[in-house]
Coordinates of C-alpha atoms in Angstrom, one line a residue:
M1 CA 87.0 7.6 140.2
R2 CA 86.0 6.5 136.9
W3 CA 82.6 6.7 137.8
K4 CA 83.2 10.5 138.8
Y5 CA 84.8 11.2 135.3
I6 CA 82.0 9.3 133.6
K7 CA 79.6 11.8 135.1
W8 CA 81.2 14.7 134.4
A9 CA 82.0 13.3 130.5
I10 CA 77.7 13.3 130.5
F11 CA 77.3 16.5 132.2
S12 CA 79.9 18.0 129.4
I13 CA 78.3 16.5 126.5
V14 CA 74.5 17.7 128.0
A15 CA 76.0 21.0 129.0
V16 CA 77.2 21.3 125.1
L17 CA 74.1 19.9 123.5
I18 CA 72.2 22.7 125.4
L19 CA 74.4 25.7 124.9
I20 CA 75.1 25.5 121.3
P21 CA 71.4 25.6 120.3
S22 CA 70.7 28.1 122.9
Y23 CA 73.7 30.3 121.2
N24 CA 72.4 29.6 117.9
Y25 CA 68.5 30.8 119.3
F26 CA 69.3 33.7 121.5
G27 CA 72.2 35.1 119.6
S28 CA 69.8 35.6 116.5
I29 CA 67.2 37.5 118.1
D30 CA 66.6 41.0 117.1
W31 CA 67.1 42.0 120.8
D32 CA 66.9 45.9 119.3
K33 CA 63.7 45.3 117.6
K34 CA 64.9 46.8 114.5
H35 CA 61.9 46.0 112.4
S36 CA 59.6 47.1 115.1
N37 CA 60.5 49.9 115.7
R38 CA 60.9 51.0 111.9
I39 CA 57.4 50.1 111.2
A40 CA 56.3 52.3 114.4
E41 CA 58.4 55.5 112.9
L42 CA 56.2 55.1 109.8
P43 CA 53.6 57.8 109.0
V44 CA 49.7 57.0 109.6
F45 CA 47.8 56.5 106.5
Q46 CA 46.1 59.8 105.5
E47 CA 43.2 60.4 102.7
A48 CA 46.0 62.6 100.9
D49 CA 49.0 60.1 101.0
D50 CA 49.8 58.5 97.6
T51 CA 52.7 56.0 97.5
G52 CA 54.7 54.7 99.9
E53 CA 55.0 52.7 103.1
F54 CA 52.3 53.5 106.2
R55 CA 50.4 52.0 109.2
L56 CA 47.1 51.6 109.3
Q57 CA 44.8 51.4 112.1
I58 CA 41.9 48.6 112.2
G59 CA 40.0 48.2 115.7
E60 CA 42.8 47.5 117.8
L61 CA 45.3 46.1 115.5
E62 CA 47.8 48.3 113.3
F63 CA 48.7 46.9 109.9
L64 CA 51.8 47.8 108.0
I65 CA 50.8 48.7 104.3
R66 CA 52.2 49.7 101.3
V67 CA 50.2 51.7 98.5
A68 CA 51.0 53.0 95.3
G69 CA 48.8 55.5 92.9
M70 CA 46.1 56.3 95.7
Q71 CA 45.7 59.6 94.0
N72 CA 45.0 57.4 90.5
E73 CA 41.2 57.5 89.7
G74 CA 41.5 53.8 88.3
P75 CA 40.1 50.4 89.6
A76 CA 41.2 49.5 93.2
V77 CA 43.6 46.5 93.7
V78 CA 44.4 44.6 97.3
L79 CA 47.4 42.1 97.1
L80 CA 47.8 39.7 99.6
H81 CA 51.3 38.0 100.7
G82 CA 51.8 34.4 101.1
F83 CA 54.0 32.0 103.9
P84 CA 56.4 33.3 104.6
E85 CA 56.6 36.4 102.9
S86 CA 55.4 39.9 103.3
S87 CA 54.0 42.5 101.5
I88 CA 57.3 43.5 100.1
M89 CA 56.8 40.7 97.7
W90 CA 54.7 43.0 95.7
T91 CA 57.0 45.8 95.3
D92 CA 57.6 45.6 91.6
V93 CA 53.6 45.1 90.9
L94 CA 52.7 48.2 93.0
K95 CA 54.7 50.2 91.0
E96 CA 53.7 48.8 87.8
A97 CA 50.0 48.5 88.7
A98 CA 49.9 52.5 89.6
K99 CA 51.5 53.1 86.5
E100 CA 48.8 51.7 84.3
G101 CA 46.5 54.1 86.7
Y102 CA 45.5 51.4 89.5
R103 CA 45.2 52.3 93.4
V104 CA 46.9 49.7 94.9
I105 CA 47.6 48.2 98.2
A106 CA 49.6 45.6 99.9
F107 CA 49.9 45.1 103.4
D108 CA 51.5 42.8 105.8
Q109 CA 48.9 40.4 107.2
R110 CA 47.7 39.2 110.7
G111 CA 50.6 37.8 112.5
Y112 CA 53.4 39.6 110.1
S113 CA 52.8 43.4 111.1
P114 CA 54.1 44.4 114.5
G115 CA 51.2 45.8 115.5
A116 CA 48.9 43.0 114.4
R117 CA 50.0 40.1 116.3
P118 CA 47.2 39.0 118.9
K119 CA 48.2 36.3 121.1
G120 CA 46.1 33.0 120.9
A121 CA 45.6 30.7 117.7
E122 CA 42.1 31.5 117.4
H123 CA 42.4 34.9 116.5
Y124 CA 44.5 33.7 113.3
H125 CA 41.4 31.8 112.3
I126 CA 40.5 32.2 107.9
T127 CA 37.3 34.2 109.2
E128 CA 39.6 36.3 110.8
L129 CA 42.2 36.9 107.9
T130 CA 39.0 37.7 105.7
N131 CA 37.3 39.9 107.8
D132 CA 41.1 42.1 108.1
V133 CA 41.0 42.2 104.3
I134 CA 37.5 43.7 104.2
A135 CA 38.1 45.9 107.0
V136 CA 41.5 47.3 105.2
A137 CA 39.5 47.9 101.8
N138 CA 36.4 49.6 103.7
Q139 CA 39.0 51.8 105.6
L140 CA 40.8 52.8 102.2
G141 CA 37.3 53.7 100.6
F142 CA 37.4 50.7 98.0
E143 CA 34.0 49.5 97.9
A144 CA 34.8 47.0 95.1
F145 CA 38.6 45.7 94.2
H146 CA 40.6 43.5 92.5
L147 CA 42.2 40.6 94.6
V148 CA 45.1 39.1 94.1
G149 CA 46.6 36.2 96.4
H150 CA 49.6 34.0 96.8
D151 CA 49.9 30.9 98.4
W152 CA 48.3 31.1 101.8
G153 CA 47.6 34.6 100.6
A154 CA 45.8 33.0 97.9
V155 CA 43.6 30.7 100.7
V156 CA 42.4 33.9 102.4
S157 CA 41.4 35.5 98.7
W158 CA 39.1 32.3 97.8
N159 CA 37.6 32.5 101.3
V160 CA 37.1 36.8 100.5
A161 CA 35.3 35.9 97.5
M162 CA 33.2 33.2 98.9
Q163 CA 32.0 35.5 101.7
H164 CA 31.8 38.4 99.5
P165 CA 31.8 38.1 96.6
K166 CA 29.9 41.6 95.6
R167 CA 32.7 43.3 97.0
L168 CA 35.1 41.8 94.2
N169 CA 35.5 42.9 90.6
S170 CA 38.0 39.7 90.2
L171 CA 39.8 37.3 92.1
T172 CA 43.5 35.6 91.2
A173 CA 44.7 33.2 93.2
L174 CA 48.4 32.4 92.5
A175 CA 49.5 29.1 93.3
I176 CA 46.6 27.7 95.1
P177 CA 43.4 26.2 93.7
H178 CA 40.0 26.5 95.0
T179 CA 40.6 25.8 98.6
G180 CA 37.4 23.1 98.8
V181 CA 39.7 21.2 96.0
F182 CA 43.4 22.0 97.6
F183 CA 41.7 20.8 101.5
D184 CA 40.2 17.4 99.6
A185 CA 43.7 16.5 98.4
V186 CA 45.3 17.6 101.9
R187 CA 42.6 15.1 103.6
N188 CA 42.5 12.3 100.8
H189 CA 45.6 12.2 98.7
P190 CA 49.1 10.9 100.3
E191 CA 51.3 13.0 98.0
Q192 CA 49.4 16.1 98.9
Q193 CA 49.6 15.4 102.7
Q194 CA 53.5 14.9 102.3
R195 CA 54.0 18.3 100.6
S196 CA 51.7 20.1 102.8
G197 CA 52.8 18.0 106.4
Y198 CA 54.9 21.2 106.7
M199 CA 51.6 23.1 108.2
K200 CA 51.5 20.7 111.0
T201 CA 55.1 21.2 111.6
F202 CA 54.7 24.7 111.9
Q203 CA 52.1 24.8 114.6
K204 CA 54.3 22.8 117.0
P205 CA 55.8 25.4 119.5
F206 CA 59.1 26.7 120.3
L207 CA 60.9 24.2 117.5
V208 CA 59.5 26.3 114.7
E209 CA 60.6 29.6 116.3
Y210 CA 64.2 27.7 117.2
K211 CA 64.5 26.3 113.2
F212 CA 63.4 30.1 111.8
I213 CA 65.8 32.2 114.3
A214 CA 68.7 30.4 114.9
N215 CA 72.1 30.4 112.9
E216 CA 71.5 33.6 111.7
Q217 CA 68.0 32.9 110.0
E218 CA 69.8 30.0 107.8
F219 CA 66.4 28.1 107.7
F220 CA 64.6 30.7 106.5
K221 CA 67.1 31.7 103.9
I222 CA 67.2 28.1 102.7
M223 CA 63.3 28.4 102.6
M224 CA 63.4 31.7 100.7
G225 CA 66.1 30.3 97.8
D226 CA 68.9 32.5 99.4
N227 CA 71.2 29.4 100.0
P228 CA 74.8 30.0 99.4
K229 CA 75.5 26.8 99.0
D230 CA 73.5 26.2 95.8

């Protein structure tokens, strides 16, 4: 009889350990796909458009783009967001740059735009991300442009500069030094290895998705500095 109660106790504990995380995870998923549906309702970018949010088709992928001052006659500017941000981080920059006469675009990069999420890690190599920048610039008629990248967007920016130097009028890399220096530090310096350790962690399947989505995206809010406990 005692063993029977022990088995029920073990079963109850295991069930709780499974059910609570499952509830937190599945309860936080956007089952209605509000974000994807909102993007799907945006108009496709046209040459006559000036400012706003649009969809831009590049081959089989479709990117969310934010543009400002596209009818200006000034230089072109491309803005690349970092992780775990999106192009919305550039909202104020878009407005101010357009006021100064620039033609400006920020787009949700591969993996962030709902229509640009191919399956398989091989589709997210730095070469693919670099090609996206050039393809977007080509689609918008930017023969040469100023490129600004933050965080992971800066990594992409450095690679664009190395692979397509003649396309850039200038490069502004925020938060990330030249990738040769940065990745040397990641490989050889313990402090940087520790600081960049999250990169390997975020490549683990399921665990990362759970941490980001579970409990009403609490982990994501903490990462972005929106922590009510602070």
